[in-house]
Amino acid sequence: MLSFLASHGVKPSVLVEAGSVEFIKEYIIQGRGISFLYKPEVQLEAKMGLLKPLELVEGPISIQTVIVVPDGVTLSPPSRAFLDVVGSPQSSEAK
């Protein structure tokens, strides 16, 4: 996100990282900033008029993510199927 913003000449004055989506939403509702969140995570607050989702003019933005699984644990069939759907190269090893 920071490189995307920098490429458009935007430099945030404050950067806050939080491990709780609820904390981030409350922070935004209080008018203390903006955030990039997954659409399903803000649907209720948007319907209530607490948050206003904005569509990006330029898009899509790719987000790197990592899927982690417990070491040495046999995954359930639904978990293995999910890894197969998302195309995890480790899905066969995680079985």
CSV table of C-alpha atoms in Angstrom, one decimal:
chain,number,residue,atom,x,y,z
A,1,MET,CA,0.0,0.0,0.0
A,2,LEU,CA,2.8,2.4,0.9
A,3,SER,CA,4.5,2.0,-2.5
A,4,PHE,CA,1.1,2.4,-4.3
A,5,LEU,CA,0.4,5.6,-2.4
A,6,ALA,CA,4.0,6.9,-2.9
A,7,SER,CA,3.7,6.3,-6.7
A,8,HIS,CA,0.8,8.8,-6.6
A,9,GLY,CA,2.6,11.3,-4.5
A,10,VAL,CA,0.8,10.5,-1.3
A,11,LYS,CA,2.7,10.1,2.0
A,12,PRO,CA,0.6,9.3,5.1
A,13,SER,CA,1.5,11.6,8.0
A,14,VAL,CA,0.8,8.8,10.5
A,15,LEU,CA,0.8,5.0,9.9
A,16,VAL,CA,-1.0,2.7,12.4
A,17,GLU,CA,-0.9,-1.0,12.2
A,18,ALA,CA,-3.3,-3.1,14.2
A,19,GLY,CA,-4.1,-6.7,14.6
A,20,SER,CA,-7.8,-6.2,15.1
A,21,VAL,CA,-10.2,-5.2,12.3
A,22,GLU,CA,-12.6,-4.0,14.9
A,23,PHE,CA,-10.0,-1.6,16.3
A,24,ILE,CA,-9.3,-0.3,12.8
A,25,LYS,CA,-13.1,0.2,12.0
A,26,GLU,CA,-13.6,2.0,15.3
A,27,TYR,CA,-10.6,4.2,14.6
A,28,ILE,CA,-12.1,5.2,11.3
A,29,ILE,CA,-15.6,5.7,12.7
A,30,GLN,CA,-14.0,8.2,15.2
A,31,GLY,CA,-12.7,10.2,12.2
A,32,ARG,CA,-9.1,9.5,12.9
A,33,GLY,CA,-8.1,8.1,9.5
A,34,ILE,CA,-8.8,5.9,6.6
A,35,SER,CA,-7.9,2.3,5.9
A,36,PHE,CA,-7.9,-0.4,3.2
A,37,LEU,CA,-10.2,-3.3,4.4
A,38,TYR,CA,-11.9,-6.2,2.7
A,39,LYS,CA,-15.4,-5.3,1.6
A,40,PRO,CA,-17.2,-8.0,3.6
A,41,GLU,CA,-15.6,-6.7,6.8
A,42,VAL,CA,-17.3,-3.3,6.5
A,43,GLN,CA,-20.7,-4.2,5.1
A,44,LEU,CA,-22.6,-3.9,8.3
A,45,GLU,CA,-21.0,-0.5,9.2
A,46,ALA,CA,-21.6,0.7,5.7
A,47,LYS,CA,-25.3,-0.2,5.9
A,48,MET,CA,-25.5,1.6,9.2
A,49,GLY,CA,-23.9,4.7,7.7
A,50,LEU,CA,-20.9,4.5,10.0
A,51,LEU,CA,-18.4,3.9,7.2
A,52,LYS,CA,-18.4,4.9,3.6
A,53,PRO,CA,-16.6,2.4,1.2
A,54,LEU,CA,-15.0,4.1,-1.7
A,55,GLU,CA,-14.4,2.5,-5.1
A,56,LEU,CA,-10.8,2.9,-6.4
A,57,VAL,CA,-10.5,4.6,-9.8
A,58,GLU,CA,-7.4,2.6,-10.4
A,59,GLY,CA,-7.5,-1.0,-9.6
A,60,PRO,CA,-7.3,-3.7,-8.8
A,61,ILE,CA,-4.7,-3.7,-6.0
A,62,SER,CA,-3.0,-7.0,-5.4
A,63,ILE,CA,-2.4,-7.9,-1.8
A,64,GLN,CA,0.3,-10.4,-0.8
A,65,THR,CA,-1.1,-12.9,1.7
A,66,VAL,CA,0.2,-16.0,3.3
A,67,ILE,CA,-1.8,-19.0,4.3
A,68,VAL,CA,-0.4,-20.8,7.3
A,69,VAL,CA,-1.2,-24.3,8.6
A,70,PRO,CA,-0.1,-26.1,11.7
A,71,ASP,CA,3.1,-28.1,11.3
A,72,GLY,CA,2.6,-31.9,11.5
A,73,VAL,CA,-1.2,-31.7,11.6
A,74,THR,CA,-3.4,-33.7,9.1
A,75,LEU,CA,-5.7,-31.2,7.5
A,76,SER,CA,-9.4,-31.9,7.2
A,77,PRO,CA,-10.8,-32.5,3.7
A,78,PRO,CA,-12.4,-29.0,3.6
A,79,SER,CA,-9.1,-27.4,4.5
A,80,ARG,CA,-7.2,-29.4,1.8
A,81,ALA,CA,-10.0,-28.5,-0.7
A,82,PHE,CA,-9.6,-24.8,0.2
A,83,LEU,CA,-5.8,-25.0,-0.4
A,84,ASP,CA,-6.4,-26.7,-3.8
A,85,VAL,CA,-8.9,-24.0,-4.8
A,86,VAL,CA,-6.6,-21.1,-3.9
A,87,GLY,CA,-3.8,-22.8,-5.7
A,88,SER,CA,-1.4,-23.2,-2.8
A,89,PRO,CA,1.8,-24.8,-4.1
A,90,GLN,CA,2.1,-26.4,-0.7
A,91,SER,CA,-1.4,-27.9,-0.6
A,92,SER,CA,-0.1,-31.4,-1.5
A,93,GLU,CA,2.6,-31.2,1.2
A,94,ALA,CA,0.0,-30.0,3.8
A,95,LYS,CA,-2.1,-33.1,3.4
